[in-house]
Coordinates of C-alpha atoms and ligand atoms in Angstrom, one line a residue:
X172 CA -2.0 -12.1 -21.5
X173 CA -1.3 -11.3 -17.8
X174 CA -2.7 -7.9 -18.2
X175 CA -6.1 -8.9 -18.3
X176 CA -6.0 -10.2 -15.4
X177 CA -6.2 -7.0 -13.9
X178 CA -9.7 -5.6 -13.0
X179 CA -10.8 -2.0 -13.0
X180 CA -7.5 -0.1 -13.6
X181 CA -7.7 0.7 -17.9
X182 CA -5.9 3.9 -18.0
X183 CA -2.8 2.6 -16.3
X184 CA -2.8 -0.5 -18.5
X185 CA -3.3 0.8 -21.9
X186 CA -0.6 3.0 -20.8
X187 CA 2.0 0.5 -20.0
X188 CA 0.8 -1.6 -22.6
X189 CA 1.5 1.0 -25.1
X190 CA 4.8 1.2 -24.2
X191 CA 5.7 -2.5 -24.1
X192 CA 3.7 -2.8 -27.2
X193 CA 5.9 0.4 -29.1
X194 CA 9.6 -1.1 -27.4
X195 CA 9.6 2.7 -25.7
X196 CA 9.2 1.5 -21.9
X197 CA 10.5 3.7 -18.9
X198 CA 13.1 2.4 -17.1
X199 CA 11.7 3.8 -13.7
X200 CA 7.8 3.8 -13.1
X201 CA 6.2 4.7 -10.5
X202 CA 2.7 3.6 -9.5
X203 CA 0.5 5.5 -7.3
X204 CA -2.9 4.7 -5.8
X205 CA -4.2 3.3 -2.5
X206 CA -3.5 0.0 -1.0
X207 CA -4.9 -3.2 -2.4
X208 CA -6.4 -1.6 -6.1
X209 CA -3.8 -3.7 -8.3
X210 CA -0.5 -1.7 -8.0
X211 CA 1.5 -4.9 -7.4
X212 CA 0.0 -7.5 -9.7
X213 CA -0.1 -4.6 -12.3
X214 CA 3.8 -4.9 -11.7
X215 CA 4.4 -8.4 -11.7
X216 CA 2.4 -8.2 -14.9
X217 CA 4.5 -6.1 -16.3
X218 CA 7.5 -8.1 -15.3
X219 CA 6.0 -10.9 -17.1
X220 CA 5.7 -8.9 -20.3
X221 CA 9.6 -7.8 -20.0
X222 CA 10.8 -11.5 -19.6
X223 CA 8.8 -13.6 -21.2
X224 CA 10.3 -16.6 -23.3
X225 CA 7.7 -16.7 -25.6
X226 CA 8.3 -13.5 -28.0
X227 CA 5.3 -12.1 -26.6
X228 CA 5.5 -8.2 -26.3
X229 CA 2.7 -8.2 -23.7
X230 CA 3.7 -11.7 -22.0
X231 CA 1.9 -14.9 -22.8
X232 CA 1.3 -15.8 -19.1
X233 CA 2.1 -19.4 -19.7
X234 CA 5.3 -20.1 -20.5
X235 CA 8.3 -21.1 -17.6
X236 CA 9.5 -17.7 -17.3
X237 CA 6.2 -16.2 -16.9
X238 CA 5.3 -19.0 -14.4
X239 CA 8.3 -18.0 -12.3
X240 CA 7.8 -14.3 -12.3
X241 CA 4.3 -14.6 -10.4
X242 CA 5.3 -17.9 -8.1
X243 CA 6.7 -16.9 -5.1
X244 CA 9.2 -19.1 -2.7
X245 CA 6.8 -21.2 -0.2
X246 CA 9.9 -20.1 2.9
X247 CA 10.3 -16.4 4.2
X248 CA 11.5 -14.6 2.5
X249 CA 8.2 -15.2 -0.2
X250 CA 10.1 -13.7 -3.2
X251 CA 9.9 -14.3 -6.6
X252 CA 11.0 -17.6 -8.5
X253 CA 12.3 -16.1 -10.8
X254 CA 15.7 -14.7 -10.1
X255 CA 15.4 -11.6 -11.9
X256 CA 12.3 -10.4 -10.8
X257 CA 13.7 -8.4 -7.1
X258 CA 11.0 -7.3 -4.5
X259 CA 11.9 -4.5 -2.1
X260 CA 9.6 -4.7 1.1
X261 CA 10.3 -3.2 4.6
X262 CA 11.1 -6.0 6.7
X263 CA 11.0 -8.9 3.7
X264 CA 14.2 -9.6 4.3
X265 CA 15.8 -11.3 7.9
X266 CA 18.4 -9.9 9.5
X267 CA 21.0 -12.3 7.9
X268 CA 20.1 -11.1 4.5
X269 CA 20.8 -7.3 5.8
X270 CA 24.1 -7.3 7.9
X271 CA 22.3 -8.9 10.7
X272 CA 20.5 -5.3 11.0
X273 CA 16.5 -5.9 11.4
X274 CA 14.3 -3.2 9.5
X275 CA 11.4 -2.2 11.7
X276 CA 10.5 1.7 10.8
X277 CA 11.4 1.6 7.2
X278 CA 13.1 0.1 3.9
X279 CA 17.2 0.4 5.0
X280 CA 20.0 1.6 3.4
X281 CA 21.2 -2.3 3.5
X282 CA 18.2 -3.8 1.8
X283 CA 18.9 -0.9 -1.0
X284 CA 22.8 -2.1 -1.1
X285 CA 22.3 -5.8 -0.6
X286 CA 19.5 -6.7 -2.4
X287 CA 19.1 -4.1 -5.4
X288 CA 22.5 -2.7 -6.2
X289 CA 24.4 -5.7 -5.6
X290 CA 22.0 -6.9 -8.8
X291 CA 21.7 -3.8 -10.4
X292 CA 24.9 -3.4 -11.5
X293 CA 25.3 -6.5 -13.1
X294 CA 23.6 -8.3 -15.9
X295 CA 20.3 -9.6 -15.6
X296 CA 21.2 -13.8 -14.2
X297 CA 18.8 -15.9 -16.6
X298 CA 16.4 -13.5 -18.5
X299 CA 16.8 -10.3 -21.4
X300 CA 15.8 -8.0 -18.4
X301 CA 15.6 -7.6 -15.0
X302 CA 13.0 -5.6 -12.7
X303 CA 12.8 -4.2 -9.2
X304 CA 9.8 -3.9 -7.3
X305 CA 9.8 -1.6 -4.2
X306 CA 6.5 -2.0 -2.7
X307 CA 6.2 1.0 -0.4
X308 CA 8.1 3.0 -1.2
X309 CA 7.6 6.2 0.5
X310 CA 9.4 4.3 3.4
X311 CA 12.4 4.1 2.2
X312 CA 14.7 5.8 4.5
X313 CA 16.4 8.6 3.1
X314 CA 19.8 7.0 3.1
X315 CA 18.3 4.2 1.1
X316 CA 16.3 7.0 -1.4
X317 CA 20.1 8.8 -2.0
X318 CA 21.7 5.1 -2.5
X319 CA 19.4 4.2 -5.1
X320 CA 19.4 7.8 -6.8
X321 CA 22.4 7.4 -9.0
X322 CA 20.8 3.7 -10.4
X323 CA 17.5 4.8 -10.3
X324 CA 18.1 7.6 -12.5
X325 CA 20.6 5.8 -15.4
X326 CA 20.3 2.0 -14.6
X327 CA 22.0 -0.7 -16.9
X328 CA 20.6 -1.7 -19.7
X329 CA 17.3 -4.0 -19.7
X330 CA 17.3 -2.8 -15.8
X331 CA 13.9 -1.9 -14.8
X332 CA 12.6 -0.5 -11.5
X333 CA 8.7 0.0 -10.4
X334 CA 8.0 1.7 -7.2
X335 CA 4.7 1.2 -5.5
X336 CA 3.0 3.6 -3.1
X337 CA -0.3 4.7 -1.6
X338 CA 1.5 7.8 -0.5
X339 CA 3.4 9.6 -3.2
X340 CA 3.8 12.8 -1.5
X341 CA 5.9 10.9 1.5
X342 CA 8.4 10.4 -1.4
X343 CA 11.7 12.2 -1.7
X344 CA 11.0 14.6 -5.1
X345 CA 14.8 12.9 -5.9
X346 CA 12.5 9.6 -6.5
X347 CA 9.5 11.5 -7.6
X348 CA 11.4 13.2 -10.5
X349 CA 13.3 10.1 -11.3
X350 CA 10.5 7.6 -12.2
X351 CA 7.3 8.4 -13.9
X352 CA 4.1 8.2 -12.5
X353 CA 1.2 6.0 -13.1
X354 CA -2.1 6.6 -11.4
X355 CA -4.3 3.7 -9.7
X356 CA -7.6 4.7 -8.9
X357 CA -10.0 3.2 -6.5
X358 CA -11.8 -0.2 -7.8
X359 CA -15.6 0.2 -9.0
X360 CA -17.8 -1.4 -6.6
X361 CA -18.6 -4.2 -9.6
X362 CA -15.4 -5.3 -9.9
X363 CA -15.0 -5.3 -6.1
X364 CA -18.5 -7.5 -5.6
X365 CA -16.5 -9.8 -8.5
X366 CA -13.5 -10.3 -6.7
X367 CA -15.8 -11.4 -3.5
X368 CA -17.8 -13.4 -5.6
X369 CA -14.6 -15.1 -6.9
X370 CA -13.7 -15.8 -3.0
X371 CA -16.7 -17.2 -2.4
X372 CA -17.9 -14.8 -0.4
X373 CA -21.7 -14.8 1.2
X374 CA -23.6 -12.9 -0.9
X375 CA -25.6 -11.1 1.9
X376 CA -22.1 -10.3 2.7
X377 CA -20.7 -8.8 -0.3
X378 CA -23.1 -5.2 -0.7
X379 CA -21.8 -3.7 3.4
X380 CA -18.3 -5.1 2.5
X381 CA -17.9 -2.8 -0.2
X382 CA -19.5 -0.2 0.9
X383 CA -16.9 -0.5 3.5
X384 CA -13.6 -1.2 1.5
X385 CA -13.3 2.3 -0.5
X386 CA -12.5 0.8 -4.0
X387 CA -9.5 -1.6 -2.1
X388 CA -9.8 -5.1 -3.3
X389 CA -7.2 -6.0 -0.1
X390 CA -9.7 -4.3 2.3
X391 CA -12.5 -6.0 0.9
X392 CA -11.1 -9.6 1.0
X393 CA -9.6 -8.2 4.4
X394 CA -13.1 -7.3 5.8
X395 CA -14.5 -10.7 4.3
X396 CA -11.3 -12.8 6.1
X397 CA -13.4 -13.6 9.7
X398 CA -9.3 -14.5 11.1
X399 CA -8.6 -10.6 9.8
X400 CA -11.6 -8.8 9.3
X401 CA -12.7 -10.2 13.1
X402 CA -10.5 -7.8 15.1
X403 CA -10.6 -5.1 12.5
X404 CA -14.0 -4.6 12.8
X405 CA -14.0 -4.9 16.3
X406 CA -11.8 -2.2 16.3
X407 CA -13.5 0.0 14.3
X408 CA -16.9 -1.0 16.4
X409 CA -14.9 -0.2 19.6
X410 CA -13.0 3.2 18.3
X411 CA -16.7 4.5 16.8
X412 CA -18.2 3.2 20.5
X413 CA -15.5 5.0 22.7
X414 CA -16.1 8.0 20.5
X415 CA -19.9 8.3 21.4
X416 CA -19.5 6.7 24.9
X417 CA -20.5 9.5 28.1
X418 CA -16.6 9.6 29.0
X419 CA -12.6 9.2 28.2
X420 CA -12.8 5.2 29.8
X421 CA -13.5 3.5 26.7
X422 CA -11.2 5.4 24.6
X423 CA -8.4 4.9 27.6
X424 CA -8.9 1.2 27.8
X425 CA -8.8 0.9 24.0
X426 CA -5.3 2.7 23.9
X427 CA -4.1 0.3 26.7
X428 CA -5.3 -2.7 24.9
X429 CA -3.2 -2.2 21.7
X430 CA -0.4 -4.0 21.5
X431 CA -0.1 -4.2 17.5
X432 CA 2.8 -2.7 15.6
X433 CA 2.1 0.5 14.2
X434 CA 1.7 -0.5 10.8
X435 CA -1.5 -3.0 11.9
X436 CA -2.8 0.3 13.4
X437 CA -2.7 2.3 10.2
X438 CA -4.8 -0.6 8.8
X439 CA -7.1 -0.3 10.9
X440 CA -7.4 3.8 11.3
X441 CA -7.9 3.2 7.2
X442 CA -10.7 1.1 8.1
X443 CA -12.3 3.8 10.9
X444 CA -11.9 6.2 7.7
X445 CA -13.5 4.3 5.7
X446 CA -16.6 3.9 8.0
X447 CA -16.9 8.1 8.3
X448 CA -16.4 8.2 4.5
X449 CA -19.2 5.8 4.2
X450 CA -21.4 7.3 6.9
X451 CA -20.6 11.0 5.3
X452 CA -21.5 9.6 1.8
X453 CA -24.9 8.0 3.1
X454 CA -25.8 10.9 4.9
X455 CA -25.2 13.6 2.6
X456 CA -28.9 14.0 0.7
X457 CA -31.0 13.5 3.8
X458 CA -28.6 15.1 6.8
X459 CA -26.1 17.3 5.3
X460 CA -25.1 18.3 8.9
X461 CA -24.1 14.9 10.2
X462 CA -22.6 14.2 6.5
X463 CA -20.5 17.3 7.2
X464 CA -19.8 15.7 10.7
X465 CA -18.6 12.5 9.5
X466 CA -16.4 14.7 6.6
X467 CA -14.8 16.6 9.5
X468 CA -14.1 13.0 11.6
X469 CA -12.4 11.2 7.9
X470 CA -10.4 14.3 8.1
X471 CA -9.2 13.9 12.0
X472 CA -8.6 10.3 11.5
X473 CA -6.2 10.6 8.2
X474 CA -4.7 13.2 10.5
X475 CA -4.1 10.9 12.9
X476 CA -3.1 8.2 10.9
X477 CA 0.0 10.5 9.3
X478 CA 1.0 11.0 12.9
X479 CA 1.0 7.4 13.8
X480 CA 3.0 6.8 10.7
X481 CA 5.5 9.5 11.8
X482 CA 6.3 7.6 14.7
X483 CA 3.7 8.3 17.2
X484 CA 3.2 5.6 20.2
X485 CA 0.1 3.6 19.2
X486 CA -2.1 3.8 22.3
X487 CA -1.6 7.6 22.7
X488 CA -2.5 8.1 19.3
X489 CA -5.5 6.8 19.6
X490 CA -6.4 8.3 23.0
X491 CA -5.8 11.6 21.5
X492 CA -7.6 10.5 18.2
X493 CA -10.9 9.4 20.0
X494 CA -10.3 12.6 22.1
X495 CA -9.8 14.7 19.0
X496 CA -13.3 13.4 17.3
X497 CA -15.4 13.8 20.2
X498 CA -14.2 17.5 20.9
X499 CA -14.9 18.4 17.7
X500 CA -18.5 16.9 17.6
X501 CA -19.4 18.0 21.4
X502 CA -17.6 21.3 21.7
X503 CA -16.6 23.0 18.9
X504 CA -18.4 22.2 15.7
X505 CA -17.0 23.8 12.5
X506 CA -13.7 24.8 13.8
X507 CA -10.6 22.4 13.6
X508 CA -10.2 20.4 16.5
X509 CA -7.1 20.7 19.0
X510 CA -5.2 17.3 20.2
X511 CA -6.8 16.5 23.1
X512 CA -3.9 14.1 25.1
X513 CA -5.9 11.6 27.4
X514 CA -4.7 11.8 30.6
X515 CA -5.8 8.7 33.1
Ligands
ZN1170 ZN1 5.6 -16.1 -21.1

């Protein structure tokens, strides 16, 4: 069955299982956990289980039906063959789709009208249910959040909604109390070193990549893609350099270099996280004072990475972030450390 497809993640399976298994599922669930741990394919599983052709309570996997839910269109926008499996995703859509209106910051009030309730309201087209996937969805803007409440809350029958996010307290509590949580955790580092080894990934490779990845499969196969994991790490190499370096240049010329949408640079300020976590974990038998160091710098840099998803301006972010570490590290251990802004 699909659901065993799905590594490392037994609580939130048995629970869904249960469900599907007993006929009692939710109409509205809503999975939390970080990016990259299973979240989506756990949905599309589940999706699977809800449609399938084959009398199967848990899905067979194999039949048409199933086939479609988990086959996406080779064009833009990559949705789902199968018509009634809907995905929700900031900027999935073009702007033709949405009113000719192009989503940048967050999931619009048109995708939420155009895409789910234009379906929602009617009967599934082919299958005995349909189900809507919002991946993200803390950003959904809060027009879109109050124009899905009233569906969200009493759908149609056989409608099903699943909302992913790795941040469930940037949700609306008119979501959060309207769907039913399911918690992710991080992946075990053994089913991490299996997915790598099911990439083919060098095995003198695998042991710093997970070390790196904090239970994410997608940062792992990320940090192990050299066309992704290249300029990530170089990032992270230059961010960690410019906070050590004698002076401001480094971190300055860093800021000016980025030209990436902001939503690259959270990827990337998740990786710089993960490298302090790391470091603070190493460090915390032999050198409790750097581990405590490296604890403080996680801190600053989640900081900064909930400002930069706020709506700060990339480069003076991370001016102010490298500014941030080192002032706490040179100046001021112990206390909390003040937003430095970078001037040149
Ligand atoms: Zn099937």
């Amino acid at each position: 069955m699909p659901f065993d497809h799905i590594l490392g993640q037994k609580p939130a399976i048995e629970t869904l299982t249960r469900a599907l298994a007993s006929g009692h599922v939710h109409h509205a669930y809503r999975f939390e956990g970080a990016e990259g741990v299973g979240k989506e394919l756990t949905a599309m599983a589940f999706a699977q289980a809800l449609l399938c052709s084959a009398d199967e309570p848990l899905g067979c996997g194999t039949c048409d039906v199933c086939r479609r839910v988990v086959e996406h269109a080779q064009t833009a926008p990559h949705t789902p063959l199968h018509p009634d499996v809907v995905l929700v995703s900031r900027g999935l859509y073009p702007p033709e789709t949405l009113g000719g209106r192009k989503e940048t910051a967050n999931i619009s009030i048109e995708q939420i009208r155009r895409v789910v309730l234009s379906r929602a309201n009617y009967p599934p087209h082919e299958g005995r249910a349909q189900v809507f996937i919002l991946r993200g969805a803390e950003q959904l803007s809060i027009g879109a959040a109050n124009a899905l409440l009233k569906t969200l809350e009493e759908p149609r029958p056989a409608t099903y909604f699943v909302l992913l996010t790795a941040r469930p307290d940037k949700l609306l509590d008119t979501i959060r109390s309207r769907s039913l949580p399911i918690r992710f955790g991080p992946l075990p580092d053994e089913v991490l070193t299996r997915i790598l080894g099911d990439h083919e990934v060098a095995a003198d490779q695998v042991a710093s990549i997970v070390e790196l990845a904090g239970g994410s499969a997608a940062a792992a196969l990320d940090a192990s893609d050299p066309e992704l994991g290249g300029p990530r790490e170089r990032f992270v190499t230059q961010l960690l350099g410019a906070v050590d370096a004698p002076n401001l240049g480094a971190a300055i010329a860093l800021s000016e270099s980025l030209g990436r949408d902001r939503f690259e640079l959270v990827d990337d300020l998740r990786a710089v996280a993960g490298a302090y976590a790391c470091e603070a974990r190493q460090a915390v038998s032999d050198a409790p004072a750097a581990a405590e160091m490296a604890a403080r710098r996680h801190r600053i840099v989640l900081d900064a990475i909930e400002a930069v998803e706020r709506n700060g301006s990339a480069g003076l972010a991370v001016a102010s972030l490298v500014a941030s570490l080192r002032h706490g590290w040179l100046q001021r251990p112990g206390k909390p450390p003040p937003i430095v802004i970078a001037r040149r």
